XYZ file of C-alpha atoms in Angstrom:
666
model
C -8.528 22.046 -29.706
C -4.920 21.850 -28.500
C -2.509 20.776 -31.239
C 0.747 21.408 -29.347
C 2.637 18.691 -27.501
C 1.317 17.917 -24.035
C 2.888 16.233 -21.017
C 1.612 14.532 -17.871
C 2.731 15.309 -14.321
C 5.023 12.273 -14.404
C 6.673 13.533 -17.595
C 7.116 16.984 -16.061
C 8.912 15.354 -13.133
C 11.167 13.482 -15.534
C 12.189 16.462 -17.657
C 12.708 18.585 -14.519
C 14.725 15.894 -12.749
C 12.462 15.722 -9.667
C 10.052 13.238 -8.126
C 6.316 13.207 -8.998
C 5.451 14.604 -5.548
C 7.426 17.769 -6.325
C 5.150 18.507 -9.298
C 2.063 18.093 -7.104
C 3.630 20.494 -4.617
C 4.324 23.070 -7.358
C 0.732 22.911 -8.562
C -0.526 23.468 -5.032
C 1.863 26.240 -4.036
C 2.287 28.308 -7.200
C -0.765 29.958 -8.717
C 1.197 30.712 -11.917
C 1.924 27.028 -12.599
C 0.491 26.059 -16.012
C -3.139 24.960 -15.947
C -4.190 21.610 -17.439
C -5.371 21.613 -21.047
C -6.593 18.031 -21.222
C -6.533 14.596 -19.667
C -8.556 13.813 -16.550
C -8.681 15.086 -12.990
C -6.537 12.144 -11.911
C -4.100 12.415 -14.833
C -4.101 15.978 -16.211
C -2.087 17.055 -19.256
C -0.216 20.332 -19.687
C 1.195 22.184 -22.673
C 4.857 21.285 -22.969
C 5.830 24.796 -24.071
C 4.147 26.372 -21.013
C 5.794 23.887 -18.672
C 9.247 24.491 -20.164
C 8.786 28.283 -19.891
C 7.690 27.984 -16.262
C 10.581 25.727 -15.307
C 13.181 27.853 -17.064
C 11.664 30.986 -15.515
C 12.430 29.530 -12.092
C 16.000 28.718 -13.048
C 15.463 24.977 -13.511
C 17.246 23.137 -16.275
C 15.006 21.165 -18.631
C 16.230 17.962 -20.241
C 14.061 16.536 -23.013
C 15.609 13.299 -24.225
C 15.171 11.435 -27.478
C 13.127 8.870 -25.554
C 10.741 11.680 -24.514
C 10.368 12.777 -28.132
C 9.772 9.226 -29.373
C 7.227 8.555 -26.644
C 5.209 11.661 -27.489
C 5.246 10.720 -31.178
C 4.014 7.210 -30.279
C 1.205 8.645 -28.147
C 0.120 10.833 -31.047
C -0.491 7.858 -33.369
C -1.619 5.133 -30.939
C -5.037 3.477 -31.254
C -7.065 4.323 -28.101
C -8.824 0.960 -28.395
C -5.479 -0.898 -28.364
C -3.008 1.201 -26.360
C -0.384 -1.562 -26.272
C -0.238 -2.155 -30.020
C 2.005 0.845 -30.718
C 4.530 -0.337 -28.114
C 4.628 -3.823 -29.645
C 5.250 -2.249 -33.050
C 8.119 -0.240 -31.596
C 9.564 -3.476 -30.217
C 9.473 -5.133 -33.633
C 11.204 -2.117 -35.144
C 13.970 -2.398 -32.525
C 14.297 -6.076 -33.472
C 14.712 -5.004 -37.079
C 11.464 -6.681 -38.114
C 8.175 -5.566 -39.552
C 5.188 -6.223 -37.279
C 3.753 -9.634 -38.095
C 0.054 -9.785 -38.819
C -0.075 -13.159 -37.092
C 2.455 -12.605 -34.311
C 1.421 -14.455 -31.133
C -1.469 -16.029 -33.031
C -3.441 -12.801 -33.516
C -5.134 -12.081 -36.841
C -4.678 -8.341 -36.393
C -1.152 -7.997 -35.106
C 0.811 -4.871 -34.237
C 0.203 -2.053 -36.765
C 2.965 -0.631 -39.003
C 4.670 2.595 -37.888
C 4.980 5.909 -39.754
C 8.354 6.199 -41.473
C 9.503 9.187 -39.390
C 8.637 7.434 -36.118
C 10.397 4.255 -37.266
C 13.548 6.264 -37.943
C 13.397 7.916 -34.511
C 12.953 4.522 -32.814
C 15.996 3.185 -34.676
C 17.989 6.238 -33.543
C 16.907 5.597 -29.960
C 18.025 1.980 -30.308
C 21.415 3.136 -31.548
C 21.733 5.479 -28.559
C 20.593 3.135 -25.765
C 20.787 -0.311 -27.314
C 17.670 -2.112 -28.542
C 16.758 -3.619 -25.146
C 17.505 -0.395 -23.261
C 15.423 1.671 -25.693
C 12.466 -0.680 -25.335
C 12.696 -0.599 -21.515
C 12.602 3.214 -21.628
C 9.485 3.191 -23.800
C 7.893 0.411 -21.742
C 8.457 2.411 -18.552
C 6.647 5.405 -20.030
C 3.860 3.207 -21.346
C 3.199 1.497 -17.996
C 3.389 4.878 -16.264
C 0.693 6.220 -18.599
C -1.529 3.134 -18.233
C -0.986 2.304 -14.573
C -4.717 1.853 -13.948
C -5.137 -0.666 -16.752
C -1.975 -2.751 -16.309
C -0.444 -3.906 -13.038
C 3.306 -4.372 -13.207
C 4.978 -6.538 -10.578
C 7.659 -4.375 -8.893
C 11.118 -5.650 -9.809
C 12.177 -6.326 -6.156
C 9.072 -8.473 -5.656
C 9.721 -10.274 -8.949
C 13.301 -11.003 -7.866
C 12.079 -12.408 -4.530
C 9.492 -14.610 -6.269
C 12.073 -16.034 -8.659
C 14.483 -16.660 -5.780
C 11.811 -18.654 -3.935
C 10.717 -20.699 -6.944
C 14.232 -22.131 -7.327
C 15.714 -25.095 -5.478
C 17.049 -24.855 -1.927
C 20.616 -24.698 -3.261
C 19.769 -21.610 -5.340
C 19.495 -23.366 -8.699
C 16.849 -21.864 -10.993
C 14.170 -24.152 -12.475
C 14.810 -25.154 -16.085
C 11.268 -24.260 -17.161
C 8.949 -21.503 -15.892
C 5.408 -20.514 -16.862
C 3.554 -17.261 -16.181
C -0.113 -17.793 -17.144
C -0.973 -14.070 -16.777
C 2.303 -12.550 -17.903
C 1.287 -8.927 -18.562
C 4.366 -7.083 -19.800
C 6.699 -10.004 -18.999
C 8.531 -8.715 -15.928
C 8.401 -12.031 -14.043
C 9.523 -14.060 -17.063
C 12.396 -11.648 -17.680
C 13.494 -11.980 -14.045
C 13.252 -15.777 -14.304
C 15.473 -15.656 -17.397
C 17.997 -13.474 -15.558
C 17.987 -16.065 -12.741
C 18.979 -18.824 -15.162
C 15.740 -20.342 -16.473
C 16.022 -21.296 -20.136
C 12.527 -22.568 -21.076
C 10.069 -19.668 -20.752
C 6.318 -19.896 -21.377
C 3.667 -17.234 -20.994
C 0.080 -16.356 -21.795
C -2.050 -13.234 -21.430
C -5.637 -12.352 -22.178
C -4.561 -9.127 -23.939
C -2.999 -10.061 -27.283
C -0.960 -6.833 -27.360
C 0.523 -7.580 -23.936
C 1.400 -11.055 -25.177
C 3.266 -9.463 -28.089
C 4.987 -6.982 -25.756
C 6.233 -9.839 -23.560
C 7.474 -11.824 -26.555
C 9.285 -8.828 -28.047
C 10.729 -7.785 -24.684
C 12.236 -11.195 -23.947
C 13.635 -11.504 -27.464
C 15.253 -8.074 -27.211
C 17.018 -9.282 -24.066
C 18.261 -12.353 -25.924
C 15.879 -14.987 -24.522
C 13.691 -17.479 -26.352
C 10.103 -17.493 -25.132
C 6.745 -18.964 -26.127
C 3.972 -16.484 -25.375
C 0.383 -17.020 -26.466
C -2.697 -14.779 -26.324
C -5.938 -15.839 -24.684
C -7.626 -16.533 -21.355
C -5.515 -19.134 -19.547
C -8.488 -20.506 -17.611
C -10.866 -20.794 -20.565
C -8.386 -21.216 -23.460
C -5.254 -22.782 -21.999
C -2.639 -22.405 -24.746
C -0.136 -24.534 -22.801
C -2.545 -27.278 -21.750
C -0.077 -30.074 -22.474
C 2.954 -28.345 -20.956
C 4.417 -29.238 -17.554
C 7.034 -27.013 -15.960
C 9.266 -27.013 -12.903
C 8.285 -23.541 -11.754
C 5.450 -21.030 -12.033
C 5.583 -17.357 -11.072
C 2.478 -15.225 -11.466
C 0.898 -12.014 -10.223
C -2.588 -13.501 -10.140
C -5.509 -11.618 -11.701
C -7.794 -10.706 -8.808
C -11.295 -9.388 -8.413
C -12.583 -11.052 -11.585
C -16.368 -11.106 -11.506
C -16.664 -13.694 -14.251
C -13.656 -15.984 -14.527
C -15.551 -18.773 -16.281
C -16.953 -20.785 -13.360
C -20.149 -21.641 -15.235
C -18.201 -23.074 -18.187
C -15.580 -24.829 -16.031
C -17.773 -26.506 -13.429
C -16.419 -29.998 -14.185
C -12.855 -29.054 -15.097
C -10.213 -31.607 -14.117
C -7.974 -28.865 -12.702
C -10.170 -28.469 -9.610
C -8.390 -31.212 -7.661
C -8.737 -29.288 -4.392
C -12.366 -28.289 -4.909
C -14.515 -26.176 -7.225
C -13.577 -22.518 -6.586
C -16.510 -20.324 -5.492
C -17.515 -17.544 -7.862
C -15.896 -14.927 -5.647
C -12.558 -16.783 -5.379
C -10.883 -16.392 -8.805
C -7.440 -16.544 -7.187
C -8.093 -20.111 -6.012
C -9.024 -21.039 -9.586
C -5.741 -19.584 -10.855
C -3.823 -21.375 -8.085
C -5.226 -24.766 -9.137
C -4.563 -23.909 -12.783
C -0.927 -23.379 -11.795
C -0.793 -26.695 -9.919
C -2.093 -28.499 -13.021
C 0.948 -27.263 -14.981
C 3.584 -28.309 -12.433
C 5.787 -31.363 -12.735
C 5.952 -33.621 -9.694
C 8.060 -31.723 -7.206
C 7.449 -28.441 -9.048
C 6.792 -25.200 -7.219
C 4.663 -22.109 -7.844
C 5.110 -18.695 -6.204
C 1.948 -16.639 -6.570
C 1.339 -12.978 -5.694
C -2.206 -12.423 -4.482
C -4.349 -10.158 -2.280
C -4.182 -10.707 1.473
C -7.924 -11.355 1.667
C -7.558 -14.752 -0.009
C -5.961 -16.073 3.193
C -9.090 -15.568 5.288
C -12.220 -15.301 3.118
C -14.939 -17.630 4.449
C -15.909 -18.686 0.908
C -12.440 -20.149 0.292
C -12.150 -22.041 3.590
C -12.727 -25.538 2.172
C -10.130 -25.215 -0.579
C -7.595 -23.698 1.838
C -8.188 -26.622 4.200
C -7.647 -29.099 1.367
C -4.431 -27.338 0.335
C -3.228 -27.726 3.929
C -4.288 -31.367 4.316
C -2.462 -32.451 1.160
C 0.686 -30.499 1.978
C 0.263 -28.383 -1.160
C 0.493 -25.015 0.588
C 4.025 -24.746 1.934
C 4.418 -21.075 2.884
C 2.686 -17.693 2.961
C 4.793 -14.530 2.970
C 3.243 -11.159 3.891
C 5.092 -8.507 1.891
C 5.941 -5.027 3.194
C 3.225 -2.396 2.899
C 3.229 -0.719 -0.511
C 4.910 -3.626 -2.323
C 2.019 -3.929 -4.745
C -1.029 -2.055 -5.913
C -2.991 -4.557 -3.811
C -2.777 -3.469 -0.140
C -1.174 -6.104 2.083
C -0.174 -8.500 -0.718
C 0.910 -12.067 0.078
C 3.136 -14.580 -1.667
C 1.802 -18.152 -1.591
C 4.290 -20.950 -2.203
C 2.562 -24.128 -3.360
C 4.080 -27.414 -4.499
C 3.032 -30.530 -6.350
C 4.499 -32.880 -3.781
C 5.835 -36.357 -4.506
C 5.949 -37.349 -0.831
C 3.818 -40.306 0.297
C 3.236 -38.529 3.624
C 2.203 -34.846 3.323
C 4.381 -32.279 5.130
C 3.197 -31.493 8.637
C 4.075 -27.787 8.884
C 3.481 -24.551 6.979
C 5.891 -21.607 7.035
C 4.598 -18.105 7.720
C 6.721 -14.986 7.208
C 5.639 -11.424 8.003
C 8.178 -9.183 6.306
C 6.708 -6.052 7.938
C 7.966 -7.387 11.275
C 11.417 -7.782 9.746
C 11.476 -4.379 8.051
C 9.782 -2.426 10.837
C 9.624 1.388 11.073
C 12.838 3.345 11.498
C 12.197 6.057 14.066
C 15.474 7.832 13.304
C 15.105 7.713 9.519
C 11.387 8.055 8.711
C 10.449 7.387 5.138
C 13.440 5.147 4.417
C 12.531 2.715 1.658
C 12.653 -1.046 2.086
C 16.095 -2.611 1.702
C 14.958 -5.285 -0.733
C 18.343 -6.981 -1.010
C 18.250 -7.544 2.745
C 14.620 -8.684 2.629
C 15.275 -11.138 -0.203
C 18.290 -12.648 1.563
C 16.438 -12.956 4.897
C 13.276 -14.507 3.424
C 15.255 -16.929 1.245
C 17.366 -17.950 4.261
C 14.294 -18.686 6.398
C 12.652 -20.596 3.528
C 15.744 -22.768 2.990
C 16.074 -23.484 6.740
C 12.415 -24.473 6.830
C 12.850 -26.767 3.819
C 15.887 -28.359 5.447
C 13.962 -29.020 8.666
C 16.201 -26.701 10.671
C 15.061 -24.544 13.567
C 13.940 -21.053 12.591
C 15.884 -18.301 14.342
C 13.909 -15.327 12.982
C 11.243 -13.545 15.010
C 9.413 -12.580 11.803
C 8.721 -16.204 10.828
C 6.984 -19.242 12.320
C 6.523 -22.895 11.399
C 2.972 -23.921 12.297
C 1.579 -27.493 12.317
C -1.166 -28.163 9.800
C -3.332 -29.573 12.608
C -3.317 -26.135 14.262
C -4.344 -24.438 11.019
C -7.254 -26.771 10.262
C -9.711 -24.892 12.443
C -13.109 -23.545 11.513
C -11.636 -20.785 9.327
C -8.402 -22.352 7.973
C -7.036 -18.802 8.128
C -3.502 -18.600 6.704
C -2.826 -14.916 7.349
C 0.878 -14.667 8.365
C 0.405 -11.925 10.967
C -2.013 -14.132 12.876
C 0.430 -17.018 13.218
C 3.790 -15.255 13.373
C 2.786 -13.001 16.231
C 1.137 -15.872 18.038
C 4.300 -17.964 17.871
C 6.746 -15.234 18.849
C 5.640 -14.677 22.443
C 8.531 -16.501 24.123
C 8.608 -17.986 27.636
C 6.676 -16.454 30.511
C 8.757 -14.124 32.726
C 7.196 -14.255 36.209
C 9.136 -11.225 37.450
C 7.997 -9.183 34.451
C 4.443 -10.463 34.953
C 4.362 -9.176 38.530
C 5.824 -5.818 37.467
C 3.245 -5.470 34.687
C 0.451 -6.418 37.098
C 1.577 -3.802 39.635
C 1.888 -1.164 36.908
C -1.593 -1.943 35.660
C -3.024 -1.555 39.184
C -1.350 1.855 39.511
C -2.933 2.971 36.226
C -6.307 1.672 37.340
C -6.132 3.422 40.718
C -5.289 6.719 39.036
C -8.420 6.764 36.880
C -10.937 8.074 39.476
C -9.007 11.366 39.868
C -8.251 11.888 36.170
C -11.563 13.438 35.113
C -12.024 17.187 35.733
C -14.359 18.353 38.469
C -17.312 20.370 37.110
C -20.273 22.318 38.433
C -23.604 23.219 36.917
C -23.715 26.579 35.144
C -26.584 29.017 35.811
C -29.491 28.581 33.401
C -29.505 31.345 30.744
C -32.561 33.608 30.507
C -35.242 32.505 28.064
C -37.923 34.236 26.038
C -38.005 36.730 23.162
C -36.295 39.472 25.154
C -33.385 37.341 26.235
C -31.480 37.771 22.955
C -28.926 35.249 21.795
C -28.016 33.355 24.957
C -25.146 31.476 23.284
C -23.360 33.550 20.601
C -21.183 31.587 18.181
C -18.541 32.397 15.616
C -17.680 30.394 12.501
C -14.190 29.211 11.650
C -14.462 31.256 8.450
C -14.944 34.433 10.524
C -11.964 33.513 12.704
C -9.834 32.974 9.581
C -10.884 36.320 8.106
C -10.125 38.120 11.375
C -6.637 36.601 11.564
C -7.375 34.623 14.746
C -6.972 31.340 12.882
C -4.881 30.124 9.966
C -5.593 26.838 8.166
C -4.031 24.774 5.385
C -4.223 21.275 3.992
C -1.342 18.811 4.079
C 0.953 18.099 1.165
C 2.213 15.019 -0.625
C 5.783 13.835 -0.165
C 8.324 15.837 -2.175
C 11.509 14.077 -3.230
C 13.734 17.092 -3.824
C 14.149 20.630 -2.534
C 13.249 23.682 -4.631
C 15.610 26.155 -2.962
C 13.077 27.559 -0.458
C 12.513 24.392 1.555
C 14.301 22.031 3.937
C 14.021 18.277 4.485
C 11.600 17.527 7.322
C 9.553 14.573 8.659
C 6.146 13.974 7.035
C 3.074 13.107 9.136
C 0.766 11.011 6.947
C -2.924 10.460 7.560
C -2.298 6.955 8.904
C 0.485 8.261 11.156
C -1.881 10.785 12.680
C -4.752 8.368 13.165
C -2.511 5.792 14.853
C -0.497 8.375 16.861
C 2.625 6.554 15.656
C 4.629 9.677 14.825
C 5.914 10.814 11.394
C 6.923 7.936 9.111
C 8.056 9.725 5.953
C 9.886 12.827 4.836
C 9.382 15.712 2.448
C 10.698 19.174 1.679
C 8.703 22.153 2.914
C 8.955 25.771 3.999
C 9.599 26.554 7.658
C 6.160 28.175 8.008
C 4.422 24.866 7.197
C 6.105 22.856 9.966
C 3.886 21.831 12.878
C 4.466 23.486 16.217
C 2.990 23.553 19.702
C -0.590 24.799 19.657
C -1.431 23.563 16.143
C -4.650 21.564 15.900
C -4.866 18.650 13.442
C -8.019 17.402 11.708
C -7.891 14.051 9.892
C -9.754 13.255 6.659
C -11.710 16.542 7.075
C -13.675 15.003 9.989
C -14.016 17.683 12.731
C -14.686 14.991 15.335
C -11.080 13.827 14.879
C -9.556 17.186 15.874
C -6.716 17.152 18.400
C -3.669 19.278 19.216
C -0.426 18.059 17.642
C 1.640 15.752 19.879
C 5.116 16.849 20.930
C 6.802 14.284 18.655
C 4.805 15.676 15.716
C 6.216 19.172 16.241
C 8.586 20.091 13.434
C 6.948 17.713 10.967
C 4.808 18.630 7.953
C 1.204 17.482 7.577
C 0.593 15.010 4.761
C -2.366 14.506 2.445
C -5.669 14.119 4.291
C -4.471 16.161 7.284
C -5.755 19.712 7.854
C -3.820 22.071 10.113
C -5.543 24.759 12.199
C -3.118 27.276 13.721
C -4.878 29.518 16.280
C -3.530 32.910 17.313
C -2.674 32.012 20.897
C -3.553 35.466 22.218
C -7.194 35.081 21.187
C -7.912 31.356 20.750
C -6.946 28.445 23.019
C -5.877 25.311 21.088
C -7.449 22.802 23.461
C -10.699 24.804 23.522
C -10.684 24.800 19.701
C -9.958 21.053 19.419
C -12.329 20.010 22.179
C -15.225 22.008 20.755
C -14.658 20.689 17.225
C -14.792 17.068 18.424
C -18.398 17.681 19.445
C -19.470 18.981 16.010
C -19.250 15.566 14.371
C -22.328 14.145 16.033
C -22.642 10.816 17.893
C -19.721 8.436 18.025
C -17.032 11.061 17.771
C -13.372 10.273 18.022
C -12.602 12.548 21.005
C -8.874 13.192 20.677
C -7.456 9.679 20.965
C -9.467 7.650 18.435
C -10.643 9.666 15.437
C -13.904 8.318 14.088
C -12.799 8.424 10.448
C -14.551 6.087 8.009
C -13.718 5.004 4.488
C -16.019 7.691 3.107
C -13.417 10.373 3.716
C -13.963 13.969 2.766
C -11.173 15.976 1.195
C -11.817 19.494 2.543
C -12.841 20.811 5.966
C -15.984 22.942 5.612
C -14.960 25.863 7.816
C -18.086 27.829 6.918
C -20.294 25.316 8.734
C -18.196 24.882 11.858
C -18.887 27.184 14.812
C -17.308 27.846 18.199
C -19.065 29.363 21.205
C -17.835 32.865 21.983
C -15.855 32.792 25.235
C -13.303 35.084 26.851
C -9.651 34.059 26.725
C -9.745 33.117 30.414
C -12.877 30.985 29.934
C -11.343 29.304 26.882
C -8.227 28.417 28.841
C -10.237 26.999 31.748
C -12.480 24.929 29.448
C -9.484 23.903 27.348
C -7.713 22.586 30.441
C -10.778 20.453 31.177
C -10.778 19.149 27.588
C -7.102 18.249 28.003
C -7.873 16.394 31.252
C -10.608 14.440 29.460
C -8.191 13.560 26.637
C -5.619 12.314 29.139
C -8.317 10.298 30.910
C -9.290 8.617 27.647
C -5.629 7.857 26.913
C -5.209 6.384 30.411
C -8.403 4.380 30.016
C -7.151 2.925 26.718
C -3.819 2.090 28.373
C -5.617 0.358 31.263
C -7.583 -1.777 28.795
C -4.546 -2.659 26.658
C -2.251 -3.413 29.590
C -5.000 -5.300 31.380
C -5.440 -7.595 28.404
C -1.676 -8.106 28.194
C -1.439 -8.999 31.893
C -4.409 -11.369 31.586
C -2.798 -13.098 28.602
C 0.541 -13.483 30.413
C -1.250 -14.825 33.471
C -3.160 -17.373 31.383
C 0.080 -18.494 29.693
C 1.760 -18.896 33.101
C -1.157 -21.001 34.346
C -1.141 -23.126 31.192
C 2.621 -23.673 31.503
C 2.262 -24.786 35.111
C 4.442 -21.950 36.394
C 1.846 -20.565 38.826
C -1.126 -21.856 40.819
C -4.304 -19.881 41.469
C -5.087 -18.775 45.035
C -8.750 -19.437 45.742
C -9.705 -16.434 47.873
C -13.217 -16.024 46.532
C -15.737 -14.996 49.174
C -19.010 -16.812 49.485
């Protein structure tokens, strides 16, 4: 049993002054890096003394703060069944209070702290201030329990609180968060000017954490424990604004018990639509004219089971806007913000606003990996929202105002990307249409000559005396002989370690989409992609292809395997083309890797074989593989451009700009 202090990878990054990706890179590259002594495969723990010795041995300064020491002491005495209780107790100590046995209505409140730990927490409060000390400990706690507790990123919280206010920027007087977690949204609402703060959370320790956190920042708050749907602690309260990161994916949210609940004014939510239950719960707490901004998964916008409630929200003018956030804004992929209102208007609003922030942010080809400028995003989204509310024309190509009558189709789909892109086409350009049509015809006419010419090979001899008619060699044998080198991609590294330079990072999604590198990392020169390297995605050999020219100089990311053939003995196109045929039916064939969600992590080089061919034969066959790849790329371009031309032609006909010429032969 290990009795010494241990640290996680995130804590190693903190004491070394680097990003978490750098620690992952050290573990992968340095065999002498300390081995885990506990934790799990996803969150290993290392001996602190070994880590410090390793870092100092490489000339890195180590900074262990008082907050680090206090956090480790808290982890040593926490109750595994109630991981948040120790943090709540620390908050009470910073307030100068003893933990109340009945704080937040719980019979078994936060436990008392050991005397030595209490003294250390007080010292930390003296050093950083009570609120600052608690934020430091809260950050470490959420980092350690990221799988159990979802924290709304502060930029998203700021955007939500900006949207819940009035069009002139005034914050609502009262705000409720019915699933408040650690209180980030309520704290942001308080910073925006809200004075009456209410919250509730199913986890009694999280309710205490929120209450303590807001009090430490000087704000009064009423936070209650319990399930907001089944045990609404604020049932009689009405507020001007609601902000909430909705609980999602709940298998049992209480539908059986709440079948006749008066909150279901827009319809009884199906069992698989807990978010629509929470949305109507929020509406029930709004004053007339009040507004709720709710963070939820993108799937809620289009699920067939929620169609009737979505349609009712549209008919009554309750749903006012849906904002698609940038990728990576939340643990939930493709998260949306829904803005709903309890309208006082006799006639429901006729339009709904859709904003796709990804269209506004967009990739930066010159600065891959640049993070989202959230100040710019918040200002742009708020500006569009206020113009929409004022009935002014929208001048942003990442937003669209869509009539409710258009949305009330069979699906009542309110996915922003569907409506923003549909509305942003602009007028038909007849000159451009004719140019596109001519270009498409040139592509089409070039297809017949794109495929390589082939001839039948002589049949090999058969029978017992013929020997092995088709000798093969495994990738493992090629690696051992030095004809092939292979390595797996790395995670992004935030800082250099003295032997690396800053280079573009080719992620798995970048490679599958052929979009070019989108991030950056630090890596050794020998790991940068160059001409002749073959890439394999998600360990699927059928996805193999040579690296594109714009990928040269980048570093492969996680999920990407690099095969570097010795050009004197192995042709890259022969290698890639042969591997694409080892994956069985439905292979990706260079341009469209057939990678599924069941992705493997390691390429099994011992089970992959190449036919033995001379260098001249490899080159000749490789050229043919390259011609086939170019044909498939041209074929995809013909299909895509053909659809674009057909759509433009249909729009021109619908607009009355052109007339069809009837030259059909009988």
